XYZ file of C-alpha atoms in Angstrom:
247
model
C 99.271 108.852 117.484
C 95.266 108.759 116.078
C 95.114 107.368 111.922
C 92.519 109.116 109.963
C 89.929 107.575 111.445
C 91.026 108.937 114.700
C 91.900 105.393 116.556
C 94.770 103.799 116.980
C 95.411 99.356 117.832
C 98.066 99.259 120.070
C 100.889 96.125 119.672
C 103.508 94.716 121.168
C 105.560 96.831 118.148
C 103.957 100.471 120.472
C 106.416 99.409 123.804
C 109.151 96.651 122.752
C 111.756 97.526 120.501
C 114.532 95.847 118.895
C 114.376 92.144 117.521
C 111.055 90.479 118.491
C 108.790 87.636 117.753
C 105.316 87.409 116.214
C 102.651 88.957 117.823
C 101.080 85.886 118.055
C 103.370 85.192 120.744
C 102.578 88.167 122.702
C 99.291 89.304 125.251
C 98.800 93.120 124.969
C 96.720 94.572 127.590
C 95.573 98.372 127.997
C 94.488 99.736 131.179
C 92.196 103.038 131.462
C 93.465 106.131 133.610
C 90.836 104.417 136.632
C 93.358 101.075 136.286
C 90.410 99.111 134.985
C 91.811 96.784 131.958
C 89.895 97.682 128.782
C 87.814 95.555 126.788
C 89.659 96.274 123.444
C 93.522 97.796 122.568
C 91.753 99.895 119.709
C 90.539 103.341 121.095
C 89.827 106.315 119.934
C 88.915 109.997 120.726
C 87.267 109.155 123.810
C 90.739 108.572 125.699
C 92.714 111.351 123.685
C 95.108 113.393 125.831
C 94.881 110.367 129.129
C 97.645 108.385 130.165
C 96.637 104.733 129.430
C 98.844 101.741 130.715
C 100.326 99.494 128.958
C 101.503 95.646 129.311
C 102.909 93.389 126.997
C 103.526 89.603 128.168
C 105.146 86.544 126.411
C 103.153 83.674 126.304
C 104.560 79.845 125.995
C 106.501 78.572 124.349
C 108.217 81.182 125.043
C 109.523 81.885 129.026
C 107.145 84.002 131.044
C 107.985 88.010 130.092
C 105.960 91.010 131.275
C 106.962 94.744 130.452
C 104.592 97.638 130.450
C 105.029 101.300 130.492
C 103.025 104.015 130.408
C 101.520 105.925 126.776
C 99.360 109.132 126.307
C 97.128 109.173 123.639
C 97.781 111.902 121.340
C 96.522 113.513 117.624
C 99.485 114.418 115.400
C 97.452 114.446 112.190
C 96.900 117.703 110.820
C 93.395 118.393 109.018
C 93.350 116.949 105.524
C 92.664 119.663 102.734
C 92.260 118.101 99.187
C 94.372 120.243 97.294
C 95.983 117.508 95.544
C 92.576 117.845 93.919
C 92.146 120.387 90.576
C 88.900 121.509 89.866
C 87.644 122.698 87.079
C 84.429 125.577 87.153
C 83.766 128.424 84.721
C 84.337 131.904 85.327
C 80.752 132.097 86.129
C 80.855 129.354 89.255
C 83.850 131.866 90.816
C 81.530 133.806 93.059
C 79.884 130.278 94.496
C 83.226 129.477 95.675
C 83.925 129.437 99.329
C 85.094 132.837 100.389
C 87.005 133.837 103.642
C 87.112 131.033 106.017
C 84.456 127.482 105.380
C 84.680 124.249 107.564
C 86.030 120.698 106.629
C 85.649 117.339 108.681
C 88.595 116.511 110.382
C 90.232 113.177 111.999
C 89.195 113.712 115.445
C 88.336 117.200 116.060
C 85.068 117.014 114.135
C 84.854 120.584 111.858
C 87.405 122.388 111.604
C 87.861 125.806 109.768
C 89.795 126.267 106.816
C 90.958 129.901 106.073
C 91.273 131.204 102.504
C 94.142 133.930 103.417
C 95.507 134.490 99.672
C 93.675 134.036 96.298
C 95.065 135.145 92.772
C 93.779 134.901 88.853
C 95.989 134.323 86.235
C 93.741 135.330 83.154
C 95.728 132.670 80.175
C 94.623 135.055 77.987
C 92.817 134.144 74.617
C 95.137 131.929 72.660
C 94.692 129.552 75.980
C 92.196 126.792 75.325
C 91.333 127.592 79.437
C 90.531 130.821 80.754
C 92.849 130.665 83.141
C 93.618 129.332 86.581
C 92.951 130.648 90.433
C 95.115 129.909 92.844
C 94.653 129.834 96.579
C 96.267 129.534 99.818
C 94.346 127.800 102.785
C 95.476 127.272 106.577
C 93.677 124.924 108.663
C 94.263 124.170 112.165
C 92.463 121.738 114.503
C 91.501 121.927 118.431
C 94.565 119.918 119.299
C 97.055 122.388 117.516
C 97.827 120.601 114.266
C 98.062 123.021 111.336
C 98.066 122.593 107.460
C 98.310 124.448 104.445
C 98.286 123.592 101.096
C 97.956 126.029 97.657
C 94.478 124.878 96.066
C 94.193 125.269 91.817
C 91.241 125.942 90.340
C 91.223 125.790 86.577
C 88.524 128.384 85.139
C 87.112 126.223 81.783
C 86.120 128.800 78.838
C 82.740 129.096 77.811
C 81.873 128.143 73.977
C 79.022 129.693 72.900
C 77.690 126.624 71.233
C 77.363 125.637 74.648
C 74.786 128.059 75.904
C 71.426 127.341 76.626
C 68.862 129.585 75.787
C 65.873 130.498 77.857
C 62.300 129.405 77.509
C 59.143 130.860 76.277
C 57.356 131.683 79.524
C 54.173 132.808 80.138
C 52.449 134.669 83.238
C 49.346 135.775 84.464
C 47.925 139.828 83.708
C 49.338 141.914 86.642
C 51.847 140.200 87.932
C 54.854 142.522 89.309
C 58.250 142.895 87.271
C 59.807 141.099 90.086
C 58.340 138.043 89.111
C 58.828 138.756 85.062
C 62.749 138.661 86.230
C 62.275 135.064 86.849
C 61.324 134.093 83.247
C 65.372 132.665 82.898
C 68.283 134.059 81.714
C 70.992 131.949 79.158
C 72.896 129.751 81.120
C 75.565 126.622 80.454
C 76.016 123.123 81.863
C 79.186 123.099 84.321
C 81.510 120.076 83.968
C 79.895 119.091 87.506
C 76.400 119.100 85.435
C 74.681 121.911 87.198
C 73.192 124.348 85.100
C 74.330 127.826 85.686
C 73.420 131.344 85.006
C 75.262 133.648 82.574
C 74.553 136.996 84.850
C 76.569 139.438 86.391
C 79.521 140.083 83.263
C 82.770 140.052 84.395
C 85.941 140.928 82.222
C 87.484 137.618 83.831
C 85.106 136.130 81.776
C 85.656 137.311 78.251
C 81.762 136.986 77.953
C 79.117 139.997 77.539
C 75.305 138.908 78.124
C 73.010 142.065 77.058
C 69.331 141.925 76.555
C 66.781 144.143 74.785
C 62.652 143.893 75.286
C 59.802 144.917 72.879
C 56.471 145.342 74.168
C 53.550 144.778 72.137
C 49.844 145.368 73.672
C 47.529 142.883 72.721
C 43.798 142.310 73.546
C 42.701 143.753 77.210
C 45.454 144.213 79.389
C 47.240 141.656 78.136
C 51.041 142.359 76.345
C 54.067 140.630 74.957
C 57.517 140.781 75.192
C 59.801 139.971 72.949
C 62.913 139.243 74.681
C 66.704 139.079 72.730
C 69.242 137.714 74.588
C 73.346 138.829 73.137
C 76.116 136.656 74.003
C 78.874 138.243 72.897
C 82.201 136.208 73.234
C 84.859 139.104 73.932
C 88.011 136.895 71.968
C 86.354 135.953 68.967
C 83.540 138.767 68.704
C 81.289 136.316 67.835
C 77.880 136.346 69.151
C 74.717 133.989 69.933
C 71.063 135.635 69.610
C 68.030 133.646 71.681
C 64.681 134.473 71.034
C 62.618 134.779 73.923
C 58.198 135.128 74.165
C 57.359 136.142 77.394
């Protein structure tokens, strides 16, 4: 069977059983399906499923002996899913996690599909150091029928008001549509991976509410200012953080 690198190097142990001498006392030869000797005894996916001839001969000072056999190269290693790694995300990143079906790299089959067949969110409540956990049941199958399944855990970190980053003041040209004004920025937070995530899309699981209030003031000509107030509320503590923004 092939290893993680989709390779196998044949040795005397592949054909000789029992007590044997050190490998330096043997010559290993491998012959392809066409009977021609291969240049190396280390082969990979190019010979998957083929019947090959493996020959092992003893050399001096041992008496000359030789045996051979037919071997078939197979991939018995299932796809590897990193379920042992527990990732930490915040609740506003949950929507960005892979959904339904996604792909990973397999040792011999290239990209294989991983199906999310079940998902459970466990809320740890306001008194816990973390927001909760997500448990996902994942299943992957390669082209050779090898199957793996496991449960992937995600720790949902709490968002503190001190970690909220307020949007900066922004200037736009007069007459821009509302769709452009919507790009003026929103409160954000930095994730454990260093990314900046927008605190939008209020969700009960986040226990964070983000609201905004606009006050419009006309100035010279057709120009005007918007005094935008962002109110970020922590459901558990009842505390608020206010962000003031001029647009």
